[in-house]
Amino acid sequence: MDADLKKILKAVVLEMRHELEGYYDNAGKWHPGDLEARLAEIGVRKDRASVPVDELGRLTDEDVRARKLVDAFIDLREQAGVERTEAVAEYIRESAYTWANRLVALRCMEARELLDDEVIVGREAYGGRSLVHHRLAQSSPELCTGEDDGRFAMLAQVFAERAKTLPMLFDPDSPSIALRPSPAALKNCLAWLSGTQKVRSQEHATVAVFAAQDALGWAYQYWNTVEKNRVFETVRTKKGAKIEGADIIPATQLYTEDYMVKFLVQNSLGARWMGMHPESKLFEDWEYYVRDADRAPAKNKPLQQITLLDPACGSGHFLIDAFDMFYSMYEEEGSLRDPEVICKSILENNLFGIDIDERAIQIAEASLWMKAEEKSFGFSGANTNLVAATSSHLKGESWERFLTTFEKEPHIPRVLQEFARSIKHIDELGSLAIPYEALEQIIKAEHEIWEKQERERLEGGNLLFQELRDELLATQLPFHDISDKEFFERTMRHALFAIDGFTKYARDSGEFNDQLMGAEAKTGFRLLDLLSRKYDVVVANPPYMGAANMGANLELHVTTWFPNSNSDLYSAFIERCLKLCLTPGTTAMVTLNSWMFLGSYHKLRVDLVQESRVPLLVQLGRHAFSEADPPGNAVLFVIHNSPPSGKSDATRSMRIEESLLASEQANIVRKFCRQMSPTMDHGNAPEVYSKLQKEFLHLPNCVLAFWIPDSISRLFENDNVGSFLEVINRTKTGENDRFVRFHWEVNGPVGPGKNWLLYQKGGDYCTYFGSNLNVIRWDKSITRYFRANASCRITDDRFQCLEVLTYNSMGRQFCGRITPPLCTYDVGG
């Protein structure tokens, strides 16, 4: 997306957030937005109990319904232990971004000509109304007589129609849109989006701003900008502040650059395809594909069974690029030919995404639908595999009421109660959650109980035909053939079916509390399903957050489940992605590069080098991200989740050492990929490093210093000094003025057994011999003092008065000096 267009989009998005949700000024004072004022109108405030509806005077039917849903939302949160202030703030936040997401998505659809008629942009010919608005005014003028001129009625119709293909984004029953903004606020938002009204000093928003494929993704990034700055300022200035709860989302959100996405998708999913179909010509359109990488062989697999997961998908940038690649693969494979069927298969069978931010999932769904609509005009939609990790409030009266529906299957509520506890902090953990592993103990116990009860029921049952009972026992109920995991999957499928019925009944009967709980539970069950699977390809730009900034819940989880990588969120995601990946399978990520070098990641590196293949590493320079500068350089890497084949596994690498614009780094990476492809023009390509993977094990701490020449690397295969030398404690007086003199300052003999001993303290540079200027008091009373005093240290008797080489502890270069057998040794020499 062009930089000038980004500026306009950023201004529009931030102004919409300020208008709807509110904002903090430079002094840290909160300025409530329109939706908070609207809540006050219907009797709900953050800092006090809600005003009874019958004391509010006359409310519209829409406001009465909104009040019931808001009350249910707050009640559900309070039952889960959330403070009222945060519950109200959460509702305002969700309502603001849902309204903004819907309006921006509709504007993008218009700009890309994916809607039959305009919804957002007004025309003079229609009196400033859009075409859809104009038609509503013509057909139902009674709906357009209020202060809003029928805009809410128009949007309600559009939302209901769009919900058929985009249910997550445009769900007409979503509690987030039950509360409508004021007519003035809605009018402002529409004016900024349509370009009829400028935002401050920026240019009018033209169609080009919203026509870009990545416009929705950048809109999501900009929505979080101010909040991100506020969170980091709090951590910087407030002692002991941690990043937790809702603050994790803006603090860790970082839009992935297009060149990063293409490099990772083409060298993971694309490489998988080329491994199965080496005769394919699709790679000719992949400018970041490395043909000459040392890859593991790929077994043929039907395309509809190849799965790709982004466990921190954000607005879906990886999924969008993978959609295009899958579509080309389907066309080449030829098993499906109808564009509608291909798009449906991609969304239902191939692509999977998880994120802790529901607004990101809404945007990802819309972006994927737009890709499908461009391929198949009039696309009827599909059941996508996108899930928001937000179901952390499964407790309270509604949840208990749901559990009572399993009266005849008591094992199900016991498992579900434990499941609810296991995802208590899922809104912070996201894909790092490991719910199945956390439930293994109760699953095993309940499986054994269920198996015993079912067998007793059959064996003691009064079946009419003995032969039928024997047949059931022998073949129809193979208890011992059902694994614990299969038992759990059956249990959760039953629970998912039950929650659908429970939620539908709640919706039909107007039980808003049950309806909201049911929606959360269904999301939780779907999330568990995705986290229990393994995928052919896992791609990610994971969140970055050091352990020092983690809240207590997140830090405890990461420390417990990811001991080799718990210094940062991104490194924990490396481990998690590998666990979510099939064997064989491929993981491709962009992260900070600290995991390649720091000692805290030593075990992670050793495991990667010994248990998998790392064919590609591209170390980027500063400012690899155009809109952010993380605290460290980024690295692109691909890992094959299969054991190394032997001595020949090689890692192809490249590094950018300068600080360059993102666009310049993209060009360098592109040249690297061309250089690795023998049929392409290399022109001014960067230096390529190729190192046998096993050689990393010989480097100190297994650092992935791929640029070290082989001649240097091989030196580390020899014994090091530490393998045949002993490191000793050297003498430390703790008070040199009292015990140390120059040798000309003392009278009497100097040497072993005397009151004074030469003291090697280092000194100025000299070669071969020298620096023997000092002596130290060494009578028996003094040496006893050195041994007894905690501030002192004394060299072991075994190493006193030997002929040795000594050197300064600090110097420009190493220079050993011969020291006669008359000395003890200071810490500095």
mmCIF file of N, CA and C in Angstrom, residues 526-586:
data_model
loop_
_atom_site.group_PDB
_atom_site.id
_atom_site.type_symbol
_atom_site.label_atom_id
_atom_site.label_comp_id
_atom_site.label_asym_id
_atom_site.label_seq_id
_atom_site.Cartn_x
_atom_site.Cartn_y
_atom_site.Cartn_z
ATOM 1 N N ARG A 526 -14.608 -24.790 19.572
ATOM 2 C CA ARG A 526 -13.967 -24.723 18.267
ATOM 3 C C ARG A 526 -12.466 -24.482 18.410
ATOM 4 N N LEU A 527 -12.100 -23.650 19.369
ATOM 5 C CA LEU A 527 -10.683 -23.386 19.602
ATOM 6 C C LEU A 527 -9.967 -24.663 20.028
ATOM 7 N N LEU A 528 -10.586 -25.408 20.929
ATOM 8 C CA LEU A 528 -9.987 -26.665 21.372
ATOM 9 C C LEU A 528 -9.790 -27.604 20.190
ATOM 10 N N ASP A 529 -10.759 -27.637 19.295
ATOM 11 C CA ASP A 529 -10.653 -28.490 18.109
ATOM 12 C C ASP A 529 -9.418 -28.118 17.287
ATOM 13 N N LEU A 530 -9.217 -26.824 17.046
ATOM 14 C CA LEU A 530 -8.073 -26.395 16.231
ATOM 15 C C LEU A 530 -6.745 -26.661 16.929
ATOM 16 N N LEU A 531 -6.707 -26.466 18.259
ATOM 17 C CA LEU A 531 -5.457 -26.658 18.981
ATOM 18 C C LEU A 531 -5.133 -28.137 19.205
ATOM 19 N N SER A 532 -6.108 -29.015 18.986
ATOM 20 C CA SER A 532 -5.880 -30.444 19.156
ATOM 21 C C SER A 532 -5.391 -31.102 17.873
ATOM 22 N N ARG A 533 -5.408 -30.377 16.772
ATOM 23 C CA ARG A 533 -4.976 -30.915 15.482
ATOM 24 C C ARG A 533 -3.488 -30.662 15.248
ATOM 25 N N LYS A 534 -2.986 -31.266 14.175
ATOM 26 C CA LYS A 534 -1.657 -30.961 13.664
ATOM 27 C C LYS A 534 -1.790 -30.620 12.183
ATOM 28 N N TYR A 535 -0.864 -29.788 11.687
ATOM 29 C CA TYR A 535 -1.019 -29.193 10.359
ATOM 30 C C TYR A 535 0.221 -29.440 9.500
ATOM 31 N N ASP A 536 -0.006 -29.506 8.198
ATOM 32 C CA ASP A 536 1.106 -29.706 7.264
ATOM 33 C C ASP A 536 2.053 -28.515 7.263
ATOM 34 N N VAL A 537 1.486 -27.315 7.350
ATOM 35 C CA VAL A 537 2.283 -26.084 7.313
ATOM 36 C C VAL A 537 1.801 -25.168 8.432
ATOM 37 N N VAL A 538 2.738 -24.620 9.191
ATOM 38 C CA VAL A 538 2.424 -23.616 10.207
ATOM 39 C C VAL A 538 3.255 -22.380 9.899
ATOM 40 N N VAL A 539 2.598 -21.243 9.718
ATOM 41 C CA VAL A 539 3.288 -19.985 9.414
ATOM 42 C C VAL A 539 2.883 -18.946 10.453
ATOM 43 N N ALA A 540 3.812 -18.052 10.801
ATOM 44 C CA ALA A 540 3.460 -17.095 11.858
ATOM 45 C C ALA A 540 4.437 -15.938 11.937
ATOM 46 N N ASN A 541 3.896 -14.781 12.309
ATOM 47 C CA ASN A 541 4.661 -13.665 12.855
ATOM 48 C C ASN A 541 4.149 -13.523 14.278
ATOM 49 N N PRO A 542 4.753 -14.233 15.234
ATOM 50 C CA PRO A 542 4.189 -14.308 16.584
ATOM 51 C C PRO A 542 4.373 -13.000 17.354
ATOM 52 N N PRO A 543 3.653 -12.852 18.455
ATOM 53 C CA PRO A 543 3.818 -11.650 19.280
ATOM 54 C C PRO A 543 5.182 -11.619 19.951
ATOM 55 N N TYR A 544 5.705 -10.400 20.130
ATOM 56 C CA TYR A 544 6.992 -10.206 20.795
ATOM 57 C C TYR A 544 6.740 -9.566 22.168
ATOM 58 N N MET A 545 7.203 -10.214 23.228
ATOM 59 C CA MET A 545 7.098 -9.640 24.572
ATOM 60 C C MET A 545 8.056 -10.377 25.497
ATOM 61 N N GLY A 546 9.013 -9.657 26.071
ATOM 62 C CA GLY A 546 9.955 -10.267 26.990
ATOM 63 C C GLY A 546 9.293 -10.722 28.274
ATOM 64 N N ALA A 547 9.889 -11.701 28.927
ATOM 65 C CA ALA A 547 9.312 -12.265 30.153
ATOM 66 C C ALA A 547 9.138 -11.214 31.236
ATOM 67 N N ALA A 548 10.006 -10.195 31.244
ATOM 68 C CA ALA A 548 9.924 -9.169 32.279
ATOM 69 C C ALA A 548 8.633 -8.368 32.203
ATOM 70 N N ASN A 549 8.016 -8.324 31.013
ATOM 71 C CA ASN A 549 6.779 -7.557 30.837
ATOM 72 C C ASN A 549 5.522 -8.406 30.934
ATOM 73 N N MET A 550 5.672 -9.709 31.073
ATOM 74 C CA MET A 550 4.508 -10.595 31.109
ATOM 75 C C MET A 550 3.781 -10.492 32.438
ATOM 76 N N GLY A 551 2.458 -10.580 32.366
ATOM 77 C CA GLY A 551 1.668 -10.683 33.578
ATOM 78 C C GLY A 551 1.843 -12.050 34.216
ATOM 79 N N ALA A 552 1.328 -12.211 35.441
ATOM 80 C CA ALA A 552 1.563 -13.431 36.210
ATOM 81 C C ALA A 552 1.024 -14.679 35.515
ATOM 82 N N ASN A 553 -0.187 -14.606 34.943
ATOM 83 C CA ASN A 553 -0.791 -15.783 34.318
ATOM 84 C C ASN A 553 0.004 -16.240 33.102
ATOM 85 N N LEU A 554 0.370 -15.299 32.266
ATOM 86 C CA LEU A 554 1.108 -15.628 31.055
ATOM 87 C C LEU A 554 2.502 -16.141 31.390
ATOM 88 N N GLU A 555 3.165 -15.482 32.319
ATOM 89 C CA GLU A 555 4.528 -15.898 32.685
ATOM 90 C C GLU A 555 4.527 -17.313 33.263
ATOM 91 N N LEU A 556 3.560 -17.614 34.121
ATOM 92 C CA LEU A 556 3.488 -18.948 34.721
ATOM 93 C C LEU A 556 3.280 -20.006 33.648
ATOM 94 N N HIS A 557 2.385 -19.748 32.715
ATOM 95 C CA HIS A 557 2.095 -20.723 31.661
ATOM 96 C C HIS A 557 3.318 -20.960 30.783
ATOM 97 N N VAL A 558 3.958 -19.879 30.345
ATOM 98 C CA VAL A 558 5.109 -20.006 29.457
ATOM 99 C C VAL A 558 6.254 -20.725 30.165
ATOM 100 N N THR A 559 6.478 -20.401 31.432
ATOM 101 C CA THR A 559 7.547 -21.047 32.188
ATOM 102 C C THR A 559 7.277 -22.537 32.374
ATOM 103 N N THR A 560 6.008 -22.883 32.581
ATOM 104 C CA THR A 560 5.637 -24.279 32.837
ATOM 105 C C THR A 560 5.725 -25.136 31.586
ATOM 106 N N TRP A 561 5.192 -24.631 30.485
ATOM 107 C CA TRP A 561 5.040 -25.446 29.283
ATOM 108 C C TRP A 561 6.153 -25.261 28.255
ATOM 109 N N PHE A 562 6.923 -24.182 28.354
ATOM 110 C CA PHE A 562 7.964 -23.922 27.353
ATOM 111 C C PHE A 562 9.291 -23.579 28.050
ATOM 112 N N PRO A 563 9.850 -24.527 28.786
ATOM 113 C CA PRO A 563 11.064 -24.241 29.580
ATOM 114 C C PRO A 563 12.277 -23.880 28.741
ATOM 115 N N ASN A 564 12.329 -24.321 27.496
ATOM 116 C CA ASN A 564 13.499 -24.032 26.661
ATOM 117 C C ASN A 564 13.410 -22.686 25.948
ATOM 118 N N SER A 565 12.268 -22.015 26.064
ATOM 119 C CA SER A 565 12.072 -20.806 25.251
ATOM 120 C C SER A 565 11.231 -19.768 25.976
ATOM 121 N N ASN A 566 11.298 -19.730 27.303
ATOM 122 C CA ASN A 566 10.373 -18.889 28.052
ATOM 123 C C ASN A 566 10.855 -17.459 28.270
ATOM 124 N N SER A 567 11.922 -17.049 27.582
ATOM 125 C CA SER A 567 12.416 -15.680 27.753
ATOM 126 C C SER A 567 11.578 -14.661 27.008
ATOM 127 N N ASP A 568 10.799 -15.118 26.028
ATOM 128 C CA ASP A 568 9.989 -14.201 25.231
ATOM 129 C C ASP A 568 8.793 -14.958 24.663
ATOM 130 N N LEU A 569 7.729 -14.212 24.387
ATOM 131 C CA LEU A 569 6.553 -14.841 23.784
ATOM 132 C C LEU A 569 6.877 -15.444 22.426
ATOM 133 N N TYR A 570 7.645 -14.704 21.616
ATOM 134 C CA TYR A 570 7.898 -15.176 20.256
ATOM 135 C C TYR A 570 8.640 -16.515 20.263
ATOM 136 N N SER A 571 9.577 -16.690 21.199
ATOM 137 C CA SER A 571 10.345 -17.935 21.249
ATOM 138 C C SER A 571 9.476 -19.090 21.739
ATOM 139 N N ALA A 572 8.549 -18.813 22.654
ATOM 140 C CA ALA A 572 7.603 -19.855 23.066
ATOM 141 C C ALA A 572 6.759 -20.284 21.875
ATOM 142 N N PHE A 573 6.418 -19.337 21.010
ATOM 143 C CA PHE A 573 5.651 -19.670 19.813
ATOM 144 C C PHE A 573 6.445 -20.545 18.846
ATOM 145 N N ILE A 574 7.767 -20.412 18.820
ATOM 146 C CA ILE A 574 8.562 -21.303 17.959
ATOM 147 C C ILE A 574 8.331 -22.745 18.386
ATOM 148 N N GLU A 575 8.431 -22.991 19.687
ATOM 149 C CA GLU A 575 8.183 -24.343 20.200
ATOM 150 C C GLU A 575 6.751 -24.783 19.928
ATOM 151 N N ARG A 576 5.794 -23.887 20.167
ATOM 152 C CA ARG A 576 4.388 -24.251 20.002
ATOM 153 C C ARG A 576 4.083 -24.564 18.542
ATOM 154 N N CYS A 577 4.623 -23.774 17.632
ATOM 155 C CA CYS A 577 4.376 -24.012 16.205
ATOM 156 C C CYS A 577 4.909 -25.379 15.778
ATOM 157 N N LEU A 578 6.065 -25.747 16.295
ATOM 158 C CA LEU A 578 6.619 -27.059 15.949
ATOM 159 C C LEU A 578 5.742 -28.183 16.496
ATOM 160 N N LYS A 579 5.132 -27.961 17.665
ATOM 161 C CA LYS A 579 4.245 -28.976 18.227
ATOM 162 C C LYS A 579 2.926 -29.067 17.457
ATOM 163 N N LEU A 580 2.513 -27.959 16.853
ATOM 164 C CA LEU A 580 1.283 -27.961 16.061
ATOM 165 C C LEU A 580 1.508 -28.484 14.654
ATOM 166 N N CYS A 581 2.750 -28.691 14.290
ATOM 167 C CA CYS A 581 3.110 -29.100 12.929
ATOM 168 C C CYS A 581 3.220 -30.621 12.841
ATOM 169 N N LEU A 582 2.744 -31.178 11.747
ATOM 170 C CA LEU A 582 2.859 -32.604 11.510
ATOM 171 C C LEU A 582 4.317 -33.003 11.330
ATOM 172 N N THR A 583 4.587 -34.294 11.510
ATOM 173 C CA THR A 583 5.887 -34.864 11.191
ATOM 174 C C THR A 583 5.692 -35.865 10.061
ATOM 175 N N PRO A 584 6.171 -35.614 8.851
ATOM 176 C CA PRO A 584 6.895 -34.405 8.452
ATOM 177 C C PRO A 584 5.931 -33.255 8.157
ATOM 178 N N GLY A 585 6.418 -32.064 8.326
ATOM 179 C CA GLY A 585 5.660 -30.849 8.045
ATOM 180 C C GLY A 585 6.629 -29.685 8.040
ATOM 181 N N THR A 586 6.114 -28.477 7.824
ATOM 182 C CA THR A 586 6.990 -27.311 7.706
ATOM 183 C C THR A 586 6.469 -26.161 8.542
#
